[in-house]
Coordinates of C-alpha atoms in Angstrom, one line a residue:
Chain A
M333 CA -21.5 73.4 2.1
A334 CA -24.8 73.2 0.1
D335 CA -25.4 76.7 1.7
E336 CA -22.3 77.9 0.2
L337 CA -23.5 76.7 -3.3
I338 CA -26.9 78.1 -3.6
F339 CA -26.1 81.6 -2.6
Q340 CA -23.0 81.8 -4.9
P341 CA -23.1 83.9 -8.1
A342 CA -23.7 82.0 -11.4
A343 CA -20.2 83.2 -12.6
R344 CA -18.4 81.7 -9.7
L345 CA -20.7 78.3 -10.2
A346 CA -19.6 78.2 -13.7
A347 CA -15.9 78.7 -12.8
Q348 CA -16.0 75.7 -10.5
L349 CA -18.0 73.7 -13.1
T350 CA -15.3 74.4 -15.5
A351 CA -12.5 73.5 -12.8
G352 CA -14.2 70.3 -12.1
K353 CA -14.6 71.3 -8.5
I354 CA -18.6 70.4 -8.7
S355 CA -20.6 68.6 -11.1
S356 CA -24.0 70.0 -12.7
V357 CA -25.7 67.2 -10.8
R358 CA -24.6 68.3 -7.7
L359 CA -25.3 71.7 -8.3
L360 CA -28.9 70.6 -9.4
Q361 CA -29.4 68.7 -6.4
A362 CA -28.3 71.4 -3.9
F363 CA -30.9 73.7 -5.8
L364 CA -33.6 70.9 -5.7
S365 CA -33.0 70.2 -2.0
R366 CA -33.3 73.9 -1.1
T367 CA -36.3 74.4 -3.2
M368 CA -37.9 71.5 -1.4
A369 CA -37.1 73.1 2.1
V370 CA -38.2 76.7 1.4
D371 CA -40.6 76.8 -1.3
G372 CA -43.6 75.8 0.5
R373 CA -43.6 79.1 2.4
V374 CA -42.0 81.1 -0.9
K375 CA -44.2 79.6 -3.4
A376 CA -42.1 80.8 -6.3
F377 CA -42.5 78.1 -8.6
N378 CA -45.6 77.0 -10.6
S379 CA -43.8 73.6 -11.7
H380 CA -40.5 72.3 -12.4
D381 CA -39.4 69.2 -14.1
E382 CA -37.1 67.4 -11.9
T383 CA -36.6 64.4 -14.2
G384 CA -35.8 66.5 -17.2
A385 CA -33.2 68.6 -15.4
L386 CA -31.3 65.7 -14.0
V387 CA -31.1 64.4 -17.5
Q388 CA -29.8 67.8 -18.7
A389 CA -27.4 68.0 -15.8
R390 CA -25.9 64.5 -16.6
A391 CA -25.7 65.5 -20.2
A392 CA -23.7 68.7 -19.3
D393 CA -21.5 66.7 -16.9
E394 CA -20.9 64.4 -19.8
R395 CA -19.9 67.0 -22.4
R396 CA -17.6 68.5 -19.8
A397 CA -15.9 65.4 -19.1
A398 CA -15.4 64.8 -22.9
G399 CA -13.9 68.4 -23.1
R400 CA -17.0 69.6 -25.2
A401 CA -18.6 72.0 -22.7
R402 CA -20.7 74.8 -24.7
G403 CA -19.4 77.6 -22.3
P404 CA -20.0 79.0 -18.9
L405 CA -23.8 78.3 -18.9
D406 CA -23.4 74.8 -19.7
G407 CA -24.8 72.6 -16.7
L408 CA -26.2 75.7 -14.7
P409 CA -29.9 75.6 -13.9
V410 CA -32.0 78.6 -14.9
G411 CA -35.7 79.6 -14.0
L412 CA -38.2 81.0 -16.6
K413 CA -41.1 83.2 -15.8
D414 CA -44.1 81.0 -16.6
V415 CA -44.5 83.3 -19.7
I416 CA -41.6 82.2 -21.9
A417 CA -41.9 79.1 -24.1
V418 CA -40.0 76.0 -23.7
E419 CA -41.3 73.1 -26.1
G420 CA -43.2 70.5 -24.1
Q421 CA -43.1 72.4 -20.8
P422 CA -46.2 74.0 -19.2
L423 CA -46.8 77.9 -20.2
T424 CA -49.5 78.9 -18.0
C425 CA -48.9 82.9 -17.6
S426 CA -50.1 81.8 -14.0
S427 CA -53.8 82.0 -15.6
K428 CA -56.5 79.7 -15.3
M429 CA -57.0 80.3 -19.2
L430 CA -53.5 78.4 -19.9
A431 CA -53.6 76.2 -16.8
N432 CA -53.0 73.1 -19.1
F433 CA -51.2 74.7 -22.0
I434 CA -48.3 72.9 -23.0
S435 CA -45.6 74.9 -25.3
P436 CA -45.4 73.4 -28.6
Y437 CA -42.3 75.2 -29.5
D438 CA -39.3 76.9 -27.8
A439 CA -39.0 80.8 -27.4
T440 CA -35.9 82.0 -29.3
V441 CA -34.2 82.6 -25.6
S442 CA -34.9 79.0 -24.9
V443 CA -33.5 77.8 -28.1
K444 CA -30.1 80.2 -27.0
L445 CA -30.1 78.9 -23.5
K446 CA -30.5 75.2 -24.5
A447 CA -27.6 75.8 -27.0
A448 CA -25.3 77.2 -24.1
G449 CA -26.2 74.4 -22.2
A450 CA -28.2 75.8 -19.5
I451 CA -30.8 73.5 -17.8
L452 CA -34.4 74.9 -18.3
W453 CA -36.2 73.3 -15.4
G454 CA -38.4 75.9 -13.4
R455 CA -41.4 77.7 -14.4
M456 CA -41.9 80.7 -12.0
N457 CA -44.7 82.5 -10.8
M458 CA -46.1 85.7 -11.9
D459 CA -49.0 88.1 -12.1
E460 CA -51.6 86.8 -14.4
F461 CA -50.4 87.8 -18.0
A462 CA -47.5 90.0 -16.4
M463 CA -50.4 92.4 -15.1
G464 CA -49.4 93.5 -11.8
S465 CA -46.7 94.4 -9.5
S466 CA -47.2 92.0 -6.6
T467 CA -47.6 88.4 -8.0
E468 CA -50.9 88.4 -6.1
N469 CA -52.7 88.3 -9.5
S470 CA -51.6 84.7 -9.9
A471 CA -54.1 82.0 -10.5
F472 CA -52.1 79.7 -8.5
G473 CA -51.9 81.9 -5.4
P474 CA -49.4 84.5 -4.4
T475 CA -45.5 84.3 -3.9
A476 CA -44.0 85.7 -0.7
N477 CA -41.2 87.8 -0.1
P478 CA -38.2 85.6 1.3
W479 CA -37.0 88.7 3.4
D480 CA -40.4 89.0 5.0
L481 CA -43.1 86.3 4.2
S482 CA -45.8 88.5 5.1
R483 CA -44.7 90.9 2.2
V484 CA -44.9 90.7 -1.6
P485 CA -42.0 90.0 -3.8
G486 CA -43.2 92.4 -6.2
G487 CA -44.0 91.5 -9.6
S488 CA -45.1 90.6 -12.2
S489 CA -41.6 88.7 -12.4
G490 CA -42.3 87.9 -8.6
G491 CA -41.7 84.2 -8.6
A492 CA -38.4 84.6 -10.5
A493 CA -37.0 87.2 -8.2
A494 CA -38.1 85.7 -5.0
A495 CA -36.5 82.3 -6.2
V496 CA -33.2 83.8 -6.5
A497 CA -33.3 85.6 -3.6
A498 CA -34.3 82.6 -1.6
G499 CA -31.3 80.4 -3.2
E500 CA -33.6 78.2 -5.3
L501 CA -32.2 79.3 -8.4
P502 CA -29.0 80.9 -9.6
F503 CA -30.6 83.2 -12.1
A504 CA -33.7 83.4 -14.2
L505 CA -35.3 85.2 -17.0
G506 CA -38.5 87.5 -16.7
S507 CA -40.2 89.9 -18.7
D508 CA -40.7 93.7 -18.0
T509 CA -43.4 95.8 -19.6
G510 CA -43.5 98.5 -16.9
G511 CA -41.1 97.5 -14.2
S512 CA -41.9 93.8 -14.0
I513 CA -38.0 92.8 -13.6
R514 CA -36.6 95.8 -12.0
Q515 CA -39.5 96.2 -9.2
P516 CA -39.2 92.5 -7.9
A517 CA -35.4 92.6 -8.0
A518 CA -35.6 95.8 -5.9
F519 CA -38.2 94.2 -3.5
C520 CA -36.1 91.0 -3.1
G521 CA -32.6 92.5 -3.0
I522 CA -31.3 91.2 -6.4
V523 CA -30.1 92.6 -9.7
G524 CA -32.6 93.0 -12.3
L525 CA -32.2 94.0 -15.9
K526 CA -34.5 95.4 -18.5
P527 CA -32.5 95.6 -21.8
T528 CA -33.2 97.9 -24.6
Y529 CA -36.5 97.1 -26.5
G530 CA -35.5 95.2 -29.5
L531 CA -32.0 93.7 -28.2
V532 CA -33.6 90.5 -27.0
S533 CA -36.0 88.5 -29.3
R534 CA -39.7 88.3 -27.9
Y535 CA -40.7 85.4 -30.0
G536 CA -42.2 82.8 -27.9
L537 CA -43.0 85.4 -24.8
A538 CA -46.6 85.5 -24.5
A539 CA -47.6 88.8 -25.3
F540 CA -49.0 91.5 -22.9
A541 CA -48.0 95.0 -24.4
S542 CA -46.1 94.5 -27.5
S543 CA -44.3 97.8 -27.8
L544 CA -43.4 97.5 -24.1
D545 CA -42.6 94.0 -23.3
Q546 CA -38.9 93.0 -23.1
I547 CA -37.3 89.7 -21.8
G548 CA -34.5 90.4 -19.2
T549 CA -32.3 88.7 -16.5
L550 CA -32.7 88.3 -12.7
T551 CA -29.6 87.7 -11.2
R552 CA -27.4 87.7 -8.0
T553 CA -24.9 90.3 -9.3
V554 CA -24.3 92.3 -12.3
E555 CA -21.7 90.1 -13.6
D556 CA -24.2 87.6 -13.8
A557 CA -26.6 89.7 -15.6
A558 CA -23.9 90.2 -18.2
L559 CA -23.3 86.8 -18.6
L560 CA -26.8 85.9 -19.1
L561 CA -27.7 88.9 -21.4
G562 CA -24.7 87.8 -23.6
A563 CA -26.4 84.5 -24.0
I564 CA -30.1 85.7 -25.1
A565 CA -29.3 89.0 -26.7
G566 CA -29.1 89.3 -30.6
H567 CA -31.0 89.9 -33.7
D568 CA -33.9 87.5 -34.5
P569 CA -35.7 87.2 -37.8
Q570 CA -38.7 85.8 -35.8
D571 CA -39.5 89.1 -34.2
S572 CA -39.8 91.9 -36.4
T573 CA -38.9 94.4 -33.8
S574 CA -35.7 92.9 -33.0
F575 CA -32.8 95.2 -33.8
R576 CA -29.5 94.2 -35.5
T577 CA -26.8 95.3 -33.3
E578 CA -23.4 94.0 -32.3
I579 CA -23.5 92.1 -29.2
P580 CA -20.2 92.7 -27.4
D581 CA -18.9 90.4 -24.5
Y582 CA -20.9 92.1 -21.7
R583 CA -18.9 90.1 -19.0
A584 CA -15.4 91.1 -20.4
E585 CA -16.5 94.9 -21.1
L586 CA -17.3 95.3 -17.1
K587 CA -13.6 95.1 -16.6
K588 CA -12.5 97.2 -19.7
R589 CA -15.2 100.2 -19.2
R590 CA -13.9 102.2 -16.3
G591 CA -14.7 106.0 -17.3
T592 CA -15.7 108.7 -15.2
W593 CA -19.1 108.9 -16.2
R594 CA -21.2 111.6 -16.4
L595 CA -24.6 110.5 -14.2
G596 CA -27.9 112.5 -14.4
V597 CA -30.1 112.4 -11.2
P598 CA -33.6 113.5 -12.3
R599 CA -34.8 115.7 -9.4
E600 CA -38.6 114.9 -9.8
Y601 CA -37.7 111.4 -9.0
F602 CA -37.0 112.3 -5.5
G603 CA -40.2 114.2 -4.5
A604 CA -43.2 113.5 -2.8
G605 CA -44.3 109.8 -2.2
L606 CA -40.7 108.7 -2.0
D607 CA -40.0 106.8 1.5
P608 CA -37.4 108.7 3.0
E609 CA -35.2 105.6 3.9
I610 CA -35.3 104.8 0.3
G611 CA -34.3 108.2 -0.9
A612 CA -31.5 108.2 1.8
A613 CA -30.2 104.9 0.4
V614 CA -30.1 106.1 -3.0
K615 CA -28.5 109.4 -2.1
S616 CA -25.7 107.7 -0.4
A617 CA -25.3 105.5 -3.7
I618 CA -25.1 109.0 -5.7
E619 CA -22.4 110.1 -3.2
F620 CA -20.3 106.8 -3.7
Y621 CA -20.3 107.8 -7.5
R622 CA -19.3 111.2 -7.0
Q623 CA -16.3 110.1 -4.7
S624 CA -15.4 107.5 -7.3
G625 CA -14.8 110.4 -9.7
C626 CA -18.1 110.5 -11.6
E627 CA -19.6 113.8 -12.5
I628 CA -23.1 114.0 -11.2
K629 CA -25.5 116.4 -12.9
E630 CA -29.0 117.3 -11.7
V631 CA -31.5 116.8 -14.7
S632 CA -35.2 117.2 -15.3
L633 CA -37.9 114.9 -16.5
P634 CA -40.9 116.7 -15.5
L635 CA -43.4 115.0 -18.1
A636 CA -42.1 111.3 -17.4
A637 CA -42.5 112.1 -13.8
E638 CA -45.8 113.4 -13.9
Y639 CA -47.5 111.6 -17.0
A640 CA -45.8 108.2 -17.4
V641 CA -48.2 106.2 -15.3
A642 CA -51.1 107.9 -17.1
V643 CA -49.7 107.3 -20.5
Y644 CA -48.5 103.5 -19.7
Y645 CA -52.0 102.5 -18.5
L646 CA -53.5 103.9 -21.5
I647 CA -51.1 102.2 -23.9
A648 CA -50.4 99.0 -22.1
T649 CA -54.1 98.1 -21.7
A650 CA -54.9 99.0 -25.2
E651 CA -52.2 96.7 -26.6
A652 CA -53.4 94.2 -23.9
S653 CA -57.0 94.1 -25.1
S654 CA -55.7 93.5 -28.5
N655 CA -53.1 90.6 -27.8
L656 CA -55.5 89.0 -25.2
A657 CA -58.2 88.8 -27.9
R658 CA -56.5 85.5 -29.1
Y659 CA -57.8 83.7 -25.9
D660 CA -61.3 82.8 -26.9
G661 CA -61.8 79.2 -26.1
V662 CA -61.5 77.9 -29.8
R663 CA -58.0 76.7 -30.7
F664 CA -56.4 76.6 -27.2
G665 CA -56.6 77.5 -23.6
H666 CA -59.7 77.3 -21.4
R667 CA -63.1 76.3 -23.0
S668 CA -66.5 77.0 -21.2
T669 CA -68.9 74.2 -21.2
K670 CA -71.8 76.4 -20.6
A671 CA -71.8 78.2 -23.8
K672 CA -74.9 78.2 -26.1
D673 CA -73.5 79.6 -29.2
T674 CA -70.1 80.9 -30.7
V675 CA -70.1 84.2 -29.3
D676 CA -71.3 83.1 -25.9
L677 CA -68.4 80.6 -26.1
Y678 CA -65.8 83.5 -26.4
C679 CA -67.7 85.4 -23.6
Q680 CA -68.1 82.6 -21.2
S681 CA -64.6 81.0 -21.8
R682 CA -62.8 84.5 -21.3
A683 CA -65.2 85.3 -18.3
E684 CA -64.1 81.9 -16.4
G685 CA -60.4 81.8 -17.7
F686 CA -59.4 85.4 -17.0
G687 CA -59.0 86.9 -13.4
E688 CA -60.1 90.1 -12.2
E689 CA -56.9 92.2 -13.0
V690 CA -56.8 91.0 -16.6
K691 CA -60.7 91.6 -17.0
R692 CA -60.2 95.1 -15.6
R693 CA -57.4 95.8 -18.0
I694 CA -59.0 94.3 -21.1
I695 CA -62.1 96.4 -20.3
L696 CA -60.1 99.6 -19.9
G697 CA -58.1 99.0 -23.1
T698 CA -61.2 98.1 -25.2
H699 CA -62.7 101.4 -23.9
V700 CA -59.7 103.7 -24.7
L701 CA -59.6 102.1 -28.1
S702 CA -63.3 102.2 -28.8
S703 CA -64.8 104.8 -31.5
G704 CA -65.3 108.0 -30.0
Y705 CA -62.5 107.6 -27.2
Y706 CA -59.5 106.8 -29.3
D707 CA -58.2 110.0 -30.0
A708 CA -59.1 111.6 -26.5
Y709 CA -57.1 108.6 -24.7
Y710 CA -54.9 106.4 -26.8
M711 CA -54.0 108.8 -29.6
R712 CA -53.1 111.5 -27.0
A713 CA -51.2 109.0 -24.6
Q714 CA -49.0 108.2 -27.8
K715 CA -48.4 111.6 -28.3
V716 CA -47.2 112.3 -24.6
R717 CA -45.2 109.1 -25.0
T718 CA -43.3 111.0 -27.6
L719 CA -42.7 113.9 -25.5
I720 CA -41.3 111.5 -22.6
R721 CA -39.1 109.9 -25.3
N722 CA -37.8 113.3 -26.2
E723 CA -37.2 114.3 -22.6
F724 CA -35.0 111.2 -22.4
V725 CA -33.0 111.9 -25.5
C726 CA -32.5 115.5 -24.5
V727 CA -31.0 114.6 -21.1
F728 CA -29.0 111.8 -22.6
R729 CA -26.9 114.5 -24.5
D730 CA -25.0 115.3 -21.4
C731 CA -25.3 111.9 -19.5
D732 CA -24.2 108.5 -19.9
A733 CA -26.7 107.1 -17.5
L734 CA -29.2 108.2 -14.9
L735 CA -29.7 107.3 -11.4
S736 CA -32.9 107.0 -9.3
P737 CA -34.9 104.9 -6.7
T738 CA -36.4 101.9 -8.4
T739 CA -39.5 101.9 -6.2
P740 CA -40.9 104.8 -4.1
T741 CA -41.2 102.2 -1.1
A742 CA -39.9 98.9 -0.1
A743 CA -41.8 95.7 -0.4
F744 CA -45.4 96.4 0.9
R745 CA -47.7 93.8 2.6
L746 CA -49.6 91.1 0.9
G747 CA -53.2 92.4 0.4
E748 CA -52.2 95.9 1.2
K749 CA -52.9 97.5 -2.3
S750 CA -54.9 94.4 -4.0
A751 CA -58.2 96.4 -3.3
D752 CA -56.8 99.7 -4.9
P753 CA -55.6 99.1 -8.5
L754 CA -54.5 102.8 -8.9
A755 CA -52.5 102.6 -5.9
M756 CA -50.8 99.6 -7.2
Y757 CA -50.1 101.2 -10.6
L758 CA -48.4 104.3 -8.8
N759 CA -45.8 101.8 -7.3
D760 CA -44.1 101.7 -10.8
I761 CA -43.8 105.4 -10.9
Y762 CA -40.0 105.1 -11.4
T763 CA -39.8 102.4 -13.9
I764 CA -42.5 102.8 -16.3
S765 CA -41.0 105.6 -18.5
V766 CA -38.1 103.4 -19.4
N767 CA -40.5 101.1 -21.1
L768 CA -42.0 103.8 -22.8
A769 CA -38.8 105.2 -24.1
G770 CA -37.5 101.8 -25.1
L771 CA -34.4 102.3 -22.8
P772 CA -32.2 99.8 -20.7
G773 CA -32.5 99.7 -17.0
V774 CA -31.2 97.8 -14.2
S775 CA -32.0 97.7 -10.5
I776 CA -29.3 96.7 -8.2
P777 CA -29.4 96.4 -4.3
C778 CA -28.4 99.5 -2.3
G779 CA -29.2 98.9 1.3
F780 CA -31.8 97.9 3.4
T781 CA -34.7 99.6 5.2
G782 CA -34.5 99.7 9.3
T783 CA -36.7 96.6 9.2
G784 CA -34.5 94.7 6.9
L785 CA -36.2 94.9 3.5
P786 CA -34.0 95.4 0.4
I787 CA -33.8 98.7 -1.4
G788 CA -33.0 99.1 -5.1
L789 CA -31.0 101.7 -7.0
Q790 CA -32.3 102.1 -10.6
L791 CA -29.7 102.9 -13.5
I792 CA -31.0 103.9 -16.8
G793 CA -28.9 103.8 -19.8
Q794 CA -28.9 104.9 -23.5
P795 CA -30.4 102.7 -26.2
F796 CA -28.2 99.7 -26.8
Q797 CA -25.5 100.7 -24.5
E798 CA -25.9 97.7 -22.0
A799 CA -22.1 97.3 -21.9
D800 CA -21.7 100.8 -20.3
L801 CA -24.9 100.5 -18.1
L802 CA -23.7 97.2 -16.4
A803 CA -20.1 98.6 -16.1
I804 CA -21.5 101.5 -14.2
A805 CA -23.8 99.1 -12.0
H806 CA -20.8 96.9 -11.6
R807 CA -18.8 99.7 -10.3
Y808 CA -21.5 100.2 -7.4
E809 CA -21.6 96.5 -6.7
Q810 CA -17.8 96.1 -6.4
G811 CA -17.7 98.8 -3.8
H812 CA -20.5 97.2 -1.7
D813 CA -21.5 93.9 -0.2
W814 CA -25.2 94.0 -0.2
H815 CA -25.2 91.3 -2.8
T816 CA -23.6 88.9 -0.3
K817 CA -26.5 89.2 2.1
H818 CA -29.3 86.7 1.8
P819 CA -32.7 86.1 3.7
A820 CA -32.8 83.9 6.6
L821 CA -36.0 82.0 5.9
S822 CA -35.6 80.0 9.1
Chain B
M723 CA -62.6 108.1 -4.2
S724 CA -65.3 107.2 -6.9
T725 CA -65.8 109.2 -10.0
K726 CA -68.3 109.2 -12.6
S727 CA -67.1 108.6 -15.9
D728 CA -68.6 108.0 -19.6
L729 CA -67.4 104.4 -19.3
N730 CA -70.5 102.5 -20.8
L731 CA -69.4 99.0 -19.0
E732 CA -71.9 96.9 -20.7
Y733 CA -71.1 98.2 -24.1
V734 CA -67.3 97.8 -23.6
A735 CA -67.7 94.2 -22.0
N736 CA -69.7 93.1 -25.1
L737 CA -66.9 94.5 -27.3
A738 CA -64.4 92.7 -25.5
R739 CA -66.5 89.6 -25.5
L740 CA -66.2 89.3 -21.7
A741 CA -69.2 88.2 -19.8
L742 CA -69.2 90.0 -16.3
T743 CA -70.9 89.2 -13.3
G744 CA -73.3 91.8 -11.4
A745 CA -70.6 92.4 -8.8
E746 CA -67.6 92.5 -11.2
R747 CA -69.6 95.2 -13.2
E748 CA -70.1 97.4 -10.0
K749 CA -66.5 97.1 -8.8
F750 CA -64.9 97.6 -12.2
S751 CA -67.5 100.8 -12.8
R752 CA -66.0 102.2 -9.6
Q753 CA -62.2 101.4 -10.1
L754 CA -62.2 102.2 -13.8
G755 CA -63.7 105.4 -12.8
D756 CA -61.0 106.1 -10.7
I757 CA -58.3 105.2 -13.3
L758 CA -60.0 107.1 -16.0
H759 CA -60.2 110.1 -13.9
Y760 CA -56.6 109.9 -13.1
V761 CA -55.7 110.0 -16.8
E762 CA -57.7 112.9 -17.6
K763 CA -54.4 114.7 -16.5
L764 CA -53.0 114.0 -19.9
K765 CA -55.4 116.8 -21.2
Q766 CA -53.1 119.3 -19.4
V767 CA -50.3 118.3 -22.0
N768 CA -50.0 120.5 -25.1
V769 CA -49.6 117.8 -27.6
T770 CA -50.2 120.3 -30.8
G771 CA -48.0 119.1 -33.7
V772 CA -46.4 116.2 -31.7
E773 CA -46.5 112.8 -33.7
P774 CA -47.8 109.9 -31.9
M775 CA -45.3 107.3 -31.0
A776 CA -46.4 103.5 -31.4
H777 CA -43.2 102.0 -30.3
A778 CA -39.7 102.7 -29.1
S779 CA -38.0 100.4 -31.9
P780 CA -35.5 101.9 -34.2
V781 CA -36.6 99.7 -36.8
C782 CA -39.2 101.1 -39.5
N783 CA -40.2 98.0 -41.7
I784 CA -38.9 94.7 -42.1
W785 CA -39.2 92.5 -45.2
A786 CA -39.2 88.7 -45.1
A787 CA -38.1 86.6 -48.1
D788 CA -41.3 84.9 -49.4
T789 CA -40.0 81.5 -48.8
A790 CA -41.5 78.2 -47.5
R791 CA -40.5 77.1 -44.3
P792 CA -41.6 74.2 -42.1
G793 CA -44.4 74.9 -39.8
L794 CA -45.8 73.1 -36.8
P795 CA -46.9 69.5 -37.6
V796 CA -50.7 69.2 -37.2
A797 CA -50.6 67.0 -33.9
A798 CA -48.2 69.6 -32.2
A799 CA -50.5 72.6 -33.5
L800 CA -53.5 70.6 -32.2
R801 CA -52.1 69.4 -28.7
N802 CA -53.7 72.4 -26.8
A803 CA -57.1 72.3 -28.5
P804 CA -60.0 72.0 -26.3
A805 CA -61.7 69.9 -28.7
Q806 CA -60.8 68.1 -31.9
R807 CA -62.0 65.6 -34.4
D808 CA -60.2 64.4 -37.5
H809 CA -57.3 67.1 -37.3
M810 CA -59.8 69.9 -37.0
I811 CA -61.1 71.7 -33.9
V812 CA -64.5 71.2 -33.0
V813 CA -66.5 74.4 -32.2
P814 CA -70.5 75.1 -31.5
K815 CA -72.5 75.2 -34.6
V816 CA -72.1 78.5 -36.3
V817 CA -74.7 78.4 -39.0
E818 CA -78.3 76.9 -38.4

């Protein structure tokens, strides 16, 4: 019975709460006991506030009993990647630097989720400061992939993805700078949505690379993604890059939008480096769309395919080196006790507080911004970024969305790539250009490898056209049952 | 693969206010050399006349009304300070 609850889509749980078939307290207890049973092996959570969550669940049940339920999310537990602020809760970014940090205020998404009645209780593990593709760069230890505990869950939102896949949470919020929602969603067999840059407020999201970061959703189904996106999207005066646009009822739109879409398939995304099993699963998904009446067009994104990773690692590290300058051991965060003077305080606190990948990226970012190298690296990368964006603008003249693999391979083994940063970076080859161009992208399950590892199909949409993107993804999901399969974790 | 690059690690680490150990210097030097070698491929792209793109937002500039709003109370703002006294953050002596 509990098993039935923990693997149900959030939309179905919401319907049962509304119908009075279950209570929020009982639902939370099911997730709590699942977490107790499996998280010792999955290690998806950095922390959770069980007492606070039960108080929120009781309040939700009382609202519902009094006929004052706040909507479908009221009483549903949600996990937040440990990079999103919730007042009074820890915000560690999985870094020793912020190991003891307590958020003094709510992120805008947290305010919105609270207003919708959601129970904000779990702080999910991640690569330190969202820098990584495996969740191995966490100061608190790696998260395991629930489908094979010897493999990574992906990253950087690996804890959030693993917890949803393992039935420890119905859904979660993550952040995606170069694929950090879509890639772990693909590795864990769930749905990961990165919205258009500017659709969801970044206020209260600890910054990594501000021109690329976007908060998004990790869910069991596309309908759940629509449900959760609707709760967090919208203009926010506290984020100057937040965009004023009408927010449709994404969930209602899933059923309304039934076009014969024009879907582009970028030929360069099926070349060398793509695992044949992944390629075959994605091609079969493309065939499904063709059979269902969509027009499939081969398109070309030569610059995105060849240069996106290089552009990304110059721009993202440059922005990171600037954003992470705030961690100096003075106002908050780790402070070294060894420092002799103020400058030494900065140098030692940062040396002790940051992990290896964060240091590597700060060094690289500082180098590419430094005098004499700025034009050759950073400025050139920004210009190639323009060209990559233009490629997408061009293909979207004839396409409603693009289809591609989310990742070149399925989940790799823990430790397999951790000694070779460049090999790790190349794992994001299909997801990164979406952030550079500021587009929405979603990864949905489209099969399993012969060894039982999930495979992700990436759909890339036009800016602020999430309703179409999700409707297209929903059509595939309706025709398949991948989302009903769960890891055994026995 | 290890490649020579023009990265002066000691100089850059100082700019970044990051104390590195000898082992870190050696490791980063090699790894960042590989990464810098990889990004060299951007030189193949003709960027003549191309405008740089700082962000993907369709928003250009935002003006906020210049009105006072409540901020964080002092106690909340200082809650995470590593050392404090009398509503102030304590730091090592700056001026002798």
